[in-house]
Each structure stands twice: as C-alpha cells, then as structure tokens.
Amino acid sequence: MPMPFAINAPLAPDRFVGRKKAIDYVSGRLAEYSRQSTCLAGGPLTGKTSLLRYLAQANASADLPGLKDSCRVLFDGFSVGVSMLPSGFWAGILRGLQANPKTAPALQPLLTDKLTKAKADQIDVYDLEDVFDAFVSAKMPVIIFINNFEVLLQSSHFWPPNDFFHQVRSLGQRDVSFVITTYRKLLDLWDPNKGASPFYNVFTNFSVGLLEEDEIRQFLKSGFNDLELPLEPDVEEVIIEGSEGHPYLVNYLAQLCTDCLKAGKVIEVKMLEDAFQDPSGPVVSLIHQIRGCLSPSEKALLDTLGTNPSKLTENQKNYLRDLRTYGLLPPGLKSIL
C-alpha cells in the first residue's frame, strides 16, 4: 500500500522512514559499554512519537549494535495522569517486560514478585536493580522508551519526597538504558529548587526538531515514489524552502502537492501560501502549539524578532536560533535570523 504523507497521527512503526542520523546516534550511545541514555528533544509535531515507537518495536533496527538483542518496553507519559505515583510507572514497565516475547520464562517469577510490590507502592530502587541485573545475566539488556517525558516532570508525585529521579539516575548508571522524548532540552525543563537528583546529566540531548535538507530530499523522493507521482525539482524546492525543515510542514506541504497531482491539478505557489494563512488550518494551529511551549520572556523575544529584529542583541538572536533547532520557532522567521 502506498505510504501517504501523514499529518494527523504518528506513523505506524512498519511505515516509518528516515531519521537515520537520530537512529544511528541512539544506537551508537547504546552500543557503548555503559549503554548510555538519550533524550530526543523536539517541539510540537516534529515526529518524536513516530520515531520513538519505531525504535521501541522489537524488529526496528535489529541489525544495529546498540539495539540488537535488547528487551524494549515503551511507556507514554500521557498515561501518568494526576494521581499516578512512581510505583505506578514502574508497574507499567514491569507489565511491559512481562508481556515482551523476548523475556525469558525464567524471569517471569521475579517480575511477578516485583510487580506485586509496585502495585502495593512498596517497590524501591533495590528491587528495580534486582530486575535489571537479572536481565543482564540473561544477556538481554533492557531499554526503556518513555514518550512525552515532560509529563512526568510536571507531576508533583514524581518529585521529592518521592525518589523517582534518583532511581532513574541510579539505574542509568547501571545496565538499564533510557531513550526519552521531550519538547525541549531536559535542562530547560528541570526545576533545581525541588531538591531532586539531577538525573538529566546521564542523558545527552539529540535534537529532532528540524530535518536537514538531505533528509527532506530523501523523504520526499521515497514518498512520491511510493505514491507513483512525479517529484519535479521546482516542487521539491518549494517544499524545502516553505517548510524550513520542520517535519510537520514537510509532510503538510508534500500532502498538498500530492493531493493536487492526484487530482490532475497544477501545483501553484499561491495555494501553498494561502494554506499557511488559513486561520483554522494546521499551520496556524502549529504556531499556537509552539507558542504554548515558550516562556513569557521567550515569547517577548519572538515578538520582537517579528516586529523589530534590530532591537535584539546577538546573544538574544543566538538564543532564538537554538530554539529554532528544536522546532520551537514558528515558520517564516528563518530569513530574519
């Protein structure tokens, strides 16, 4: 079945393409002796969920050394809610390990015992170390994939007096690895006033906010070929320039263009420009979502950039350029920076 350009939902793992640099980076860190953890950071609608779901499925990148022969379990931060305790999180991880077909039968009694403790809110870091040490002994290292990790950071139940972040730090220095997604760098999301263990320094941030030009070209070529539609050079350039590298906009513009071609219509630049201005359209919605991720001071810098950029210092512009790298600037401002 041809793969359309999707903007309304994350891609299913079996339809995922691209992001080779991010996948190789994650695999490379996991291939280190210490099996280092990674935070995949990117703003709204940058494809983080699609990428994490792909990495978390058992057959994804099975030939890459960091992911080979691993036991993977996926947890979505949105399931935390307002009442879940850290023990509830670990119960979810333990259930995922129980259900994983790669988990050796000999490990099931241990998982059942620790799951019972987690359900009773009695599990501690030593219990967790017992679990993951057992997987190491079985030559099946565990990778925990956590989507929307910022939701855990927003829950008061995960901060002291609970020791969740201490547990993450402790386990991250052992043989369990974490690959997480957030909408911006972990350091930006951390609250140093809450007295928790600064686990973020066991992660390295990898930006998935924007696509590089060669990635866009490869993605467009693959998608147009799958749809058996011609990709003219001028159309390709319009998509690259108009999207400014934002994954959502690449998909949106490609979808508009392929819809035109399938209907036998001529692709017009004005049509694409009008789509960006539609007050109820997806581009304006994306802009609102991006602004919702910014602090008041960042919004003020953004507004100054749009109205009077000469007032910004070079340091302020560099700060905005860094935000843009993570997909946290609305489209249309690249040329100003």
mmCIF file of C-alpha atoms in Angstrom:
data_model
loop_
_atom_site.group_PDB
_atom_site.id
_atom_site.type_symbol
_atom_site.label_atom_id
_atom_site.label_comp_id
_atom_site.label_asym_id
_atom_site.label_seq_id
_atom_site.Cartn_x
_atom_site.Cartn_y
_atom_site.Cartn_z
ATOM 1 C CA MET A 1 0.000 0.000 0.000
ATOM 2 C CA PRO A 2 1.468 3.393 -0.936
ATOM 3 C CA MET A 3 2.615 5.487 2.012
ATOM 4 C CA PRO A 4 0.852 8.879 2.065
ATOM 5 C CA PHE A 5 2.337 11.891 3.770
ATOM 6 C CA ALA A 6 0.654 11.890 7.196
ATOM 7 C CA ILE A 7 -0.029 14.930 9.379
ATOM 8 C CA ASN A 8 -2.909 13.798 11.577
ATOM 9 C CA ALA A 9 -1.347 10.947 13.551
ATOM 10 C CA PRO A 10 2.027 9.337 14.304
ATOM 11 C CA LEU A 11 3.245 6.848 11.740
ATOM 12 C CA ALA A 12 2.888 3.163 12.472
ATOM 13 C CA PRO A 13 6.328 1.559 13.012
ATOM 14 C CA ASP A 14 6.051 -0.527 9.833
ATOM 15 C CA ARG A 15 5.512 2.650 7.770
ATOM 16 C CA PHE A 16 8.256 4.706 9.373
ATOM 17 C CA VAL A 17 11.044 6.007 7.121
ATOM 18 C CA GLY A 18 14.016 8.325 7.550
ATOM 19 C CA ARG A 19 15.641 9.776 10.683
ATOM 20 C CA LYS A 20 18.774 7.725 10.041
ATOM 21 C CA LYS A 21 21.045 10.175 11.875
ATOM 22 C CA ALA A 22 18.908 10.094 15.004
ATOM 23 C CA ILE A 23 18.623 6.293 14.899
ATOM 24 C CA ASP A 24 22.374 5.874 14.399
ATOM 25 C CA TYR A 25 23.044 8.309 17.257
ATOM 26 C CA VAL A 26 20.791 6.446 19.692
ATOM 27 C CA SER A 27 22.249 3.102 18.610
ATOM 28 C CA GLY A 28 25.804 4.397 18.980
ATOM 29 C CA ARG A 29 25.228 5.504 22.557
ATOM 30 C CA LEU A 30 23.541 2.229 23.426
ATOM 31 C CA ALA A 31 26.447 0.332 21.894
ATOM 32 C CA GLU A 32 28.874 1.866 24.394
ATOM 33 C CA TYR A 33 29.971 -0.297 27.296
ATOM 34 C CA SER A 34 27.868 1.801 29.703
ATOM 35 C CA ARG A 35 24.840 1.738 27.342
ATOM 36 C CA GLN A 36 24.307 5.488 27.552
ATOM 37 C CA SER A 37 20.857 7.088 27.559
ATOM 38 C CA THR A 38 19.498 9.684 25.137
ATOM 39 C CA CYS A 39 16.856 12.398 25.150
ATOM 40 C CA LEU A 40 15.291 13.047 21.737
ATOM 41 C CA ALA A 41 14.172 16.677 22.022
ATOM 42 C CA GLY A 42 11.899 18.496 19.607
ATOM 43 C CA GLY A 43 8.972 20.885 19.664
ATOM 44 C CA PRO A 44 5.347 20.118 18.799
ATOM 45 C CA LEU A 45 4.644 17.865 15.822
ATOM 46 C CA THR A 46 8.271 17.131 14.997
ATOM 47 C CA GLY A 47 7.718 13.373 14.745
ATOM 48 C CA LYS A 48 9.093 12.346 18.142
ATOM 49 C CA THR A 49 6.317 9.844 18.815
ATOM 50 C CA SER A 50 6.712 8.166 15.428
ATOM 51 C CA LEU A 51 10.460 7.881 15.935
ATOM 52 C CA LEU A 52 10.206 6.506 19.476
ATOM 53 C CA ARG A 53 7.525 3.966 18.562
ATOM 54 C CA TYR A 54 9.716 2.783 15.709
ATOM 55 C CA LEU A 55 12.772 2.380 17.939
ATOM 56 C CA ALA A 56 10.759 0.636 20.647
ATOM 57 C CA GLN A 57 9.327 -2.090 18.444
ATOM 58 C CA ALA A 58 11.233 -5.344 18.645
ATOM 59 C CA ASN A 59 12.207 -5.601 14.974
ATOM 60 C CA ALA A 60 13.288 -1.999 14.436
ATOM 61 C CA SER A 61 16.931 -1.540 13.507
ATOM 62 C CA ALA A 62 17.594 -5.074 14.698
ATOM 63 C CA ASP A 63 20.982 -5.088 12.967
ATOM 64 C CA LEU A 64 22.287 -2.013 14.795
ATOM 65 C CA PRO A 65 24.659 -2.919 17.645
ATOM 66 C CA GLY A 66 23.026 -0.722 20.284
ATOM 67 C CA LEU A 67 19.565 -2.161 19.712
ATOM 68 C CA LYS A 68 20.452 -5.737 18.854
ATOM 69 C CA ASP A 69 19.234 -8.441 21.256
ATOM 70 C CA SER A 70 17.634 -5.890 23.582
ATOM 71 C CA CYS A 71 14.383 -6.167 25.507
ATOM 72 C CA ARG A 72 12.421 -2.982 24.790
ATOM 73 C CA VAL A 73 9.475 -1.564 26.647
ATOM 74 C CA LEU A 74 7.543 1.617 25.804
ATOM 75 C CA PHE A 75 5.766 3.951 28.230
ATOM 76 C CA ASP A 76 3.836 7.081 27.237
ATOM 77 C CA GLY A 77 3.997 9.964 29.687
ATOM 78 C CA PHE A 78 0.429 10.951 28.870
ATOM 79 C CA SER A 79 -0.742 7.883 30.782
ATOM 80 C CA VAL A 80 0.627 9.285 34.053
ATOM 81 C CA GLY A 81 -2.399 11.443 34.806
ATOM 82 C CA VAL A 82 -2.777 13.437 38.018
ATOM 83 C CA SER A 83 -2.718 10.568 40.529
ATOM 84 C CA MET A 84 -0.082 8.076 39.324
ATOM 85 C CA LEU A 85 2.844 7.538 41.691
ATOM 86 C CA PRO A 86 6.342 6.437 40.606
ATOM 87 C CA SER A 87 5.394 2.913 41.686
ATOM 88 C CA GLY A 88 2.609 3.055 39.088
ATOM 89 C CA PHE A 89 5.151 3.966 36.436
ATOM 90 C CA TRP A 90 7.351 1.022 37.399
ATOM 91 C CA ALA A 91 4.310 -1.255 37.419
ATOM 92 C CA GLY A 92 3.723 -0.250 33.803
ATOM 93 C CA ILE A 93 7.340 -1.031 32.919
ATOM 94 C CA LEU A 94 7.208 -4.402 34.681
ATOM 95 C CA ARG A 95 3.980 -5.333 32.889
ATOM 96 C CA GLY A 96 5.626 -4.394 29.611
ATOM 97 C CA LEU A 97 8.591 -6.645 30.386
ATOM 98 C CA GLN A 98 6.246 -9.498 31.321
ATOM 99 C CA ALA A 99 4.429 -9.199 28.007
ATOM 100 C CA ASN A 100 7.578 -8.879 25.901
ATOM 101 C CA PRO A 101 8.116 -12.089 23.894
ATOM 102 C CA LYS A 102 11.885 -11.701 24.330
ATOM 103 C CA THR A 103 11.629 -12.036 28.118
ATOM 104 C CA ALA A 104 12.935 -15.434 29.200
ATOM 105 C CA PRO A 105 10.364 -17.595 31.056
ATOM 106 C CA ALA A 106 12.813 -17.933 33.959
ATOM 107 C CA LEU A 107 12.455 -14.194 34.634
ATOM 108 C CA GLN A 108 8.677 -14.224 34.959
ATOM 109 C CA PRO A 109 8.516 -15.165 38.682
ATOM 110 C CA LEU A 110 10.836 -12.297 39.564
ATOM 111 C CA LEU A 111 8.748 -9.862 37.507
ATOM 112 C CA THR A 112 5.549 -11.103 39.138
ATOM 113 C CA ASP A 113 7.015 -10.591 42.616
ATOM 114 C CA LYS A 114 8.234 -7.073 41.885
ATOM 115 C CA LEU A 115 5.001 -6.143 40.134
ATOM 116 C CA THR A 116 3.084 -7.138 43.261
ATOM 117 C CA LYS A 117 5.322 -4.815 45.285
ATOM 118 C CA ALA A 118 4.864 -1.995 42.765
ATOM 119 C CA LYS A 119 1.085 -2.321 42.914
ATOM 120 C CA ALA A 120 1.308 -2.019 46.707
ATOM 121 C CA ASP A 121 3.569 1.052 46.379
ATOM 122 C CA GLN A 122 6.381 -0.850 48.116
ATOM 123 C CA ILE A 123 8.947 -1.112 45.314
ATOM 124 C CA ASP A 124 12.328 0.566 45.764
ATOM 125 C CA VAL A 125 15.494 1.049 43.740
ATOM 126 C CA TYR A 126 16.985 -2.195 45.071
ATOM 127 C CA ASP A 127 14.017 -4.139 43.725
ATOM 128 C CA LEU A 128 14.497 -2.468 40.355
ATOM 129 C CA GLU A 129 18.207 -3.267 40.360
ATOM 130 C CA ASP A 130 17.328 -6.922 41.027
ATOM 131 C CA VAL A 131 15.092 -6.924 37.940
ATOM 132 C CA PHE A 132 17.524 -5.306 35.546
ATOM 133 C CA ASP A 133 20.525 -7.249 36.846
ATOM 134 C CA ALA A 134 18.569 -10.424 36.098
ATOM 135 C CA PHE A 135 18.018 -9.277 32.513
ATOM 136 C CA VAL A 136 21.731 -8.537 32.144
ATOM 137 C CA SER A 137 22.558 -12.030 33.427
ATOM 138 C CA ALA A 138 20.174 -13.379 30.790
ATOM 139 C CA LYS A 139 22.140 -11.360 28.185
ATOM 140 C CA MET A 140 19.033 -9.316 27.426
ATOM 141 C CA PRO A 141 19.725 -5.655 28.276
ATOM 142 C CA VAL A 142 16.625 -3.539 28.831
ATOM 143 C CA ILE A 143 15.869 -0.295 27.026
ATOM 144 C CA ILE A 144 13.051 1.790 28.485
ATOM 145 C CA PHE A 145 11.483 4.157 25.953
ATOM 146 C CA ILE A 146 9.475 6.990 27.526
ATOM 147 C CA ASN A 147 7.441 9.221 25.257
ATOM 148 C CA ASN A 148 6.427 12.706 26.486
ATOM 149 C CA PHE A 149 8.766 12.502 29.470
ATOM 150 C CA GLU A 150 7.947 16.113 30.356
ATOM 151 C CA VAL A 151 4.583 14.919 31.698
ATOM 152 C CA LEU A 152 6.441 13.070 34.455
ATOM 153 C CA LEU A 153 8.357 16.254 35.218
ATOM 154 C CA GLN A 154 5.066 18.126 35.544
ATOM 155 C CA SER A 155 3.612 15.693 38.089
ATOM 156 C CA SER A 156 4.245 16.608 41.718
ATOM 157 C CA HIS A 157 4.167 12.910 42.640
ATOM 158 C CA PHE A 158 7.483 12.284 40.863
ATOM 159 C CA TRP A 159 9.423 14.946 42.800
ATOM 160 C CA PRO A 160 10.671 14.687 46.408
ATOM 161 C CA PRO A 161 9.780 13.267 48.815
ATOM 162 C CA ASN A 162 9.407 10.516 46.187
ATOM 163 C CA ASP A 163 12.774 9.423 44.788
ATOM 164 C CA PHE A 164 11.837 8.707 41.169
ATOM 165 C CA PHE A 165 14.600 10.816 39.618
ATOM 166 C CA HIS A 166 17.170 9.282 41.941
ATOM 167 C CA GLN A 167 16.008 5.882 40.713
ATOM 168 C CA VAL A 168 16.382 6.949 37.086
ATOM 169 C CA ARG A 169 19.861 8.263 37.748
ATOM 170 C CA SER A 170 20.903 5.152 39.674
ATOM 171 C CA LEU A 171 19.580 2.749 37.037
ATOM 172 C CA GLY A 172 21.017 4.835 34.222
ATOM 173 C CA GLN A 173 24.475 4.303 35.687
ATOM 174 C CA ARG A 174 23.940 0.562 35.669
ATOM 175 C CA ASP A 175 22.803 -1.597 32.761
ATOM 176 C CA VAL A 176 19.325 -0.281 32.032
ATOM 177 C CA SER A 177 19.116 2.421 29.365
ATOM 178 C CA PHE A 178 16.550 5.122 28.722
ATOM 179 C CA VAL A 179 15.538 6.730 25.441
ATOM 180 C CA ILE A 180 13.054 9.508 26.086
ATOM 181 C CA THR A 181 11.350 12.319 24.200
ATOM 182 C CA THR A 182 10.675 15.852 25.415
ATOM 183 C CA TYR A 183 9.548 19.020 23.670
ATOM 184 C CA ARG A 184 12.779 20.799 24.606
ATOM 185 C CA LYS A 185 16.118 20.152 26.283
ATOM 186 C CA LEU A 186 15.959 18.415 29.650
ATOM 187 C CA LEU A 187 17.945 21.157 31.338
ATOM 188 C CA ASP A 188 15.315 23.701 30.276
ATOM 189 C CA LEU A 189 12.602 21.589 31.930
ATOM 190 C CA TRP A 190 14.410 20.880 35.171
ATOM 191 C CA ASP A 191 13.420 22.617 38.411
ATOM 192 C CA PRO A 192 16.562 22.928 40.574
ATOM 193 C CA ASN A 193 14.524 24.224 43.509
ATOM 194 C CA LYS A 194 12.811 20.897 44.195
ATOM 195 C CA GLY A 195 15.840 19.109 45.557
ATOM 196 C CA ALA A 196 15.714 16.087 43.270
ATOM 197 C CA SER A 197 18.699 14.162 41.977
ATOM 198 C CA PRO A 198 19.804 15.915 38.737
ATOM 199 C CA PHE A 199 19.416 12.843 36.584
ATOM 200 C CA TYR A 200 19.496 14.855 33.349
ATOM 201 C CA ASN A 201 23.285 14.732 33.186
ATOM 202 C CA VAL A 202 23.183 10.994 32.413
ATOM 203 C CA PHE A 203 21.370 11.864 29.168
ATOM 204 C CA THR A 204 22.638 13.514 26.020
ATOM 205 C CA ASN A 205 20.161 15.664 24.103
ATOM 206 C CA PHE A 206 19.746 14.990 20.395
ATOM 207 C CA SER A 207 17.610 17.495 18.542
ATOM 208 C CA VAL A 208 14.885 16.070 16.325
ATOM 209 C CA GLY A 209 13.208 19.452 15.846
ATOM 210 C CA LEU A 210 14.261 20.022 12.246
ATOM 211 C CA LEU A 211 15.206 17.885 9.288
ATOM 212 C CA GLU A 212 18.339 18.527 7.291
ATOM 213 C CA GLU A 213 17.963 19.202 3.599
ATOM 214 C CA ASP A 214 19.315 15.827 2.517
ATOM 215 C CA GLU A 215 16.856 14.091 4.856
ATOM 216 C CA ILE A 216 13.960 16.056 3.344
ATOM 217 C CA ARG A 217 15.004 15.207 -0.202
ATOM 218 C CA GLN A 218 15.285 11.510 0.623
ATOM 219 C CA PHE A 219 11.922 11.570 2.421
ATOM 220 C CA LEU A 220 10.160 13.329 -0.464
ATOM 221 C CA LYS A 221 11.685 11.027 -3.052
ATOM 222 C CA SER A 222 10.566 7.962 -1.100
ATOM 223 C CA GLY A 223 7.043 9.273 -0.549
ATOM 224 C CA PHE A 224 6.426 10.436 -4.119
ATOM 225 C CA ASN A 225 7.816 7.136 -5.454
ATOM 226 C CA ASP A 226 5.513 5.145 -3.174
ATOM 227 C CA LEU A 227 2.565 7.149 -4.482
ATOM 228 C CA GLU A 228 3.842 6.728 -8.068
ATOM 229 C CA LEU A 229 3.799 10.501 -8.591
ATOM 230 C CA PRO A 230 6.493 12.656 -10.220
ATOM 231 C CA LEU A 231 8.559 14.911 -7.964
ATOM 232 C CA GLU A 232 9.526 17.901 -10.073
ATOM 233 C CA PRO A 233 12.632 19.845 -8.942
ATOM 234 C CA ASP A 234 10.721 23.114 -8.531
ATOM 235 C CA VAL A 235 8.097 21.409 -6.340
ATOM 236 C CA GLU A 236 10.829 19.825 -4.239
ATOM 237 C CA GLU A 237 12.460 23.228 -3.707
ATOM 238 C CA VAL A 238 9.143 24.852 -2.749
ATOM 239 C CA ILE A 239 8.584 22.199 -0.075
ATOM 240 C CA ILE A 240 12.125 22.511 1.274
ATOM 241 C CA GLU A 241 12.018 26.305 1.395
ATOM 242 C CA GLY A 242 8.464 26.600 2.688
ATOM 243 C CA SER A 243 8.842 24.004 5.432
ATOM 244 C CA GLU A 244 12.097 25.487 6.782
ATOM 245 C CA GLY A 245 12.972 21.951 7.818
ATOM 246 C CA HIS A 246 10.062 21.435 10.204
ATOM 247 C CA PRO A 247 8.910 17.796 9.846
ATOM 248 C CA TYR A 248 5.216 18.611 10.167
ATOM 249 C CA LEU A 249 5.409 21.286 7.489
ATOM 250 C CA VAL A 250 7.378 18.986 5.179
ATOM 251 C CA ASN A 251 4.556 16.451 5.458
ATOM 252 C CA TYR A 252 1.833 19.085 5.124
ATOM 253 C CA LEU A 253 3.271 20.712 2.005
ATOM 254 C CA ALA A 254 4.021 17.324 0.460
ATOM 255 C CA GLN A 255 0.450 16.233 1.158
ATOM 256 C CA LEU A 256 -0.944 19.363 -0.506
ATOM 257 C CA CYS A 257 1.259 18.812 -3.552
ATOM 258 C CA THR A 258 0.485 15.108 -3.935
ATOM 259 C CA ASP A 259 -3.246 15.765 -3.493
ATOM 260 C CA CYS A 260 -3.021 18.264 -6.366
ATOM 261 C CA LEU A 261 -1.178 15.818 -8.579
ATOM 262 C CA LYS A 262 -3.623 13.003 -7.831
ATOM 263 C CA ALA A 263 -6.493 15.328 -8.766
ATOM 264 C CA GLY A 264 -4.765 16.309 -12.021
ATOM 265 C CA LYS A 265 -4.322 19.914 -10.886
ATOM 266 C CA VAL A 266 -1.353 22.233 -11.287
ATOM 267 C CA ILE A 267 0.616 22.966 -8.112
ATOM 268 C CA GLU A 268 0.537 26.718 -7.515
ATOM 269 C CA VAL A 269 2.726 28.573 -5.027
ATOM 270 C CA LYS A 270 -0.233 30.795 -4.083
ATOM 271 C CA MET A 271 -2.161 27.731 -2.987
ATOM 272 C CA LEU A 272 0.619 26.842 -0.580
ATOM 273 C CA GLU A 273 0.901 30.431 0.677
ATOM 274 C CA ASP A 274 -2.850 30.563 1.299
ATOM 275 C CA ALA A 275 -2.653 27.308 3.272
ATOM 276 C CA PHE A 276 -0.135 28.936 5.619
ATOM 277 C CA GLN A 277 -2.504 31.860 6.238
ATOM 278 C CA ASP A 278 -5.669 29.828 6.848
ATOM 279 C CA PRO A 279 -6.725 30.836 10.408
ATOM 280 C CA SER A 280 -8.325 27.457 11.013
ATOM 281 C CA GLY A 281 -5.629 25.480 9.165
ATOM 282 C CA PRO A 282 -2.899 23.217 10.526
ATOM 283 C CA VAL A 283 -0.066 25.745 10.134
ATOM 284 C CA VAL A 284 -1.731 28.336 12.375
ATOM 285 C CA SER A 285 -2.528 25.537 14.838
ATOM 286 C CA LEU A 286 1.152 24.546 14.838
ATOM 287 C CA ILE A 287 2.163 28.148 15.577
ATOM 288 C CA HIS A 288 -0.202 28.233 18.556
ATOM 289 C CA GLN A 289 1.251 24.970 19.858
ATOM 290 C CA ILE A 290 4.807 26.254 19.510
ATOM 291 C CA ARG A 291 3.997 29.459 21.400
ATOM 292 C CA GLY A 292 2.423 27.342 24.130
ATOM 293 C CA CYS A 293 5.821 25.735 24.749
ATOM 294 C CA LEU A 294 7.613 29.062 25.250
ATOM 295 C CA SER A 295 8.167 31.049 28.426
ATOM 296 C CA PRO A 296 6.881 34.659 28.671
ATOM 297 C CA SER A 297 10.403 36.001 28.081
ATOM 298 C CA GLU A 298 10.850 33.755 25.032
ATOM 299 C CA LYS A 299 7.532 34.920 23.612
ATOM 300 C CA ALA A 300 8.671 38.526 24.088
ATOM 301 C CA LEU A 301 11.897 37.796 22.168
ATOM 302 C CA LEU A 302 9.886 36.084 19.447
ATOM 303 C CA ASP A 303 7.530 39.043 19.119
ATOM 304 C CA THR A 304 10.473 41.452 18.898
ATOM 305 C CA LEU A 305 12.030 39.271 16.211
ATOM 306 C CA GLY A 306 8.854 39.545 14.165
ATOM 307 C CA THR A 307 8.316 43.283 14.616
ATOM 308 C CA ASN A 308 11.688 44.932 15.237
ATOM 309 C CA PRO A 309 14.579 42.458 14.962
ATOM 310 C CA SER A 310 17.201 45.227 15.089
ATOM 311 C CA LYS A 311 16.430 45.595 18.812
ATOM 312 C CA LEU A 312 17.697 42.105 19.556
ATOM 313 C CA THR A 313 21.275 41.571 20.687
ATOM 314 C CA GLU A 314 23.408 38.918 19.027
ATOM 315 C CA ASN A 315 23.137 36.772 22.166
ATOM 316 C CA GLN A 316 19.346 37.006 22.005
ATOM 317 C CA LYS A 317 19.398 36.016 18.340
ATOM 318 C CA ASN A 318 21.646 33.055 19.144
ATOM 319 C CA TYR A 319 19.171 32.020 21.823
ATOM 320 C CA LEU A 320 16.359 32.115 19.273
ATOM 321 C CA ARG A 321 18.461 30.158 16.778
ATOM 322 C CA ASP A 322 18.882 27.471 19.431
ATOM 323 C CA LEU A 323 15.110 27.396 19.956
ATOM 324 C CA ARG A 324 14.636 27.040 16.212
ATOM 325 C CA THR A 325 16.934 23.996 16.180
ATOM 326 C CA TYR A 326 14.438 22.270 18.463
ATOM 327 C CA GLY A 327 11.462 23.249 16.306
ATOM 328 C CA LEU A 328 10.383 25.944 18.765
ATOM 329 C CA LEU A 329 10.102 28.899 16.385
ATOM 330 C CA PRO A 330 7.112 29.441 14.110
ATOM 331 C CA PRO A 331 7.709 29.259 10.334
ATOM 332 C CA GLY A 332 8.607 32.405 8.421
ATOM 333 C CA LEU A 333 11.384 33.689 10.695
ATOM 334 C CA LYS A 334 14.396 31.768 9.364
ATOM 335 C CA SER A 335 15.471 34.548 6.998
ATOM 336 C CA ILE A 336 15.430 37.145 9.784
ATOM 337 C CA LEU A 337 17.792 35.074 11.907
#
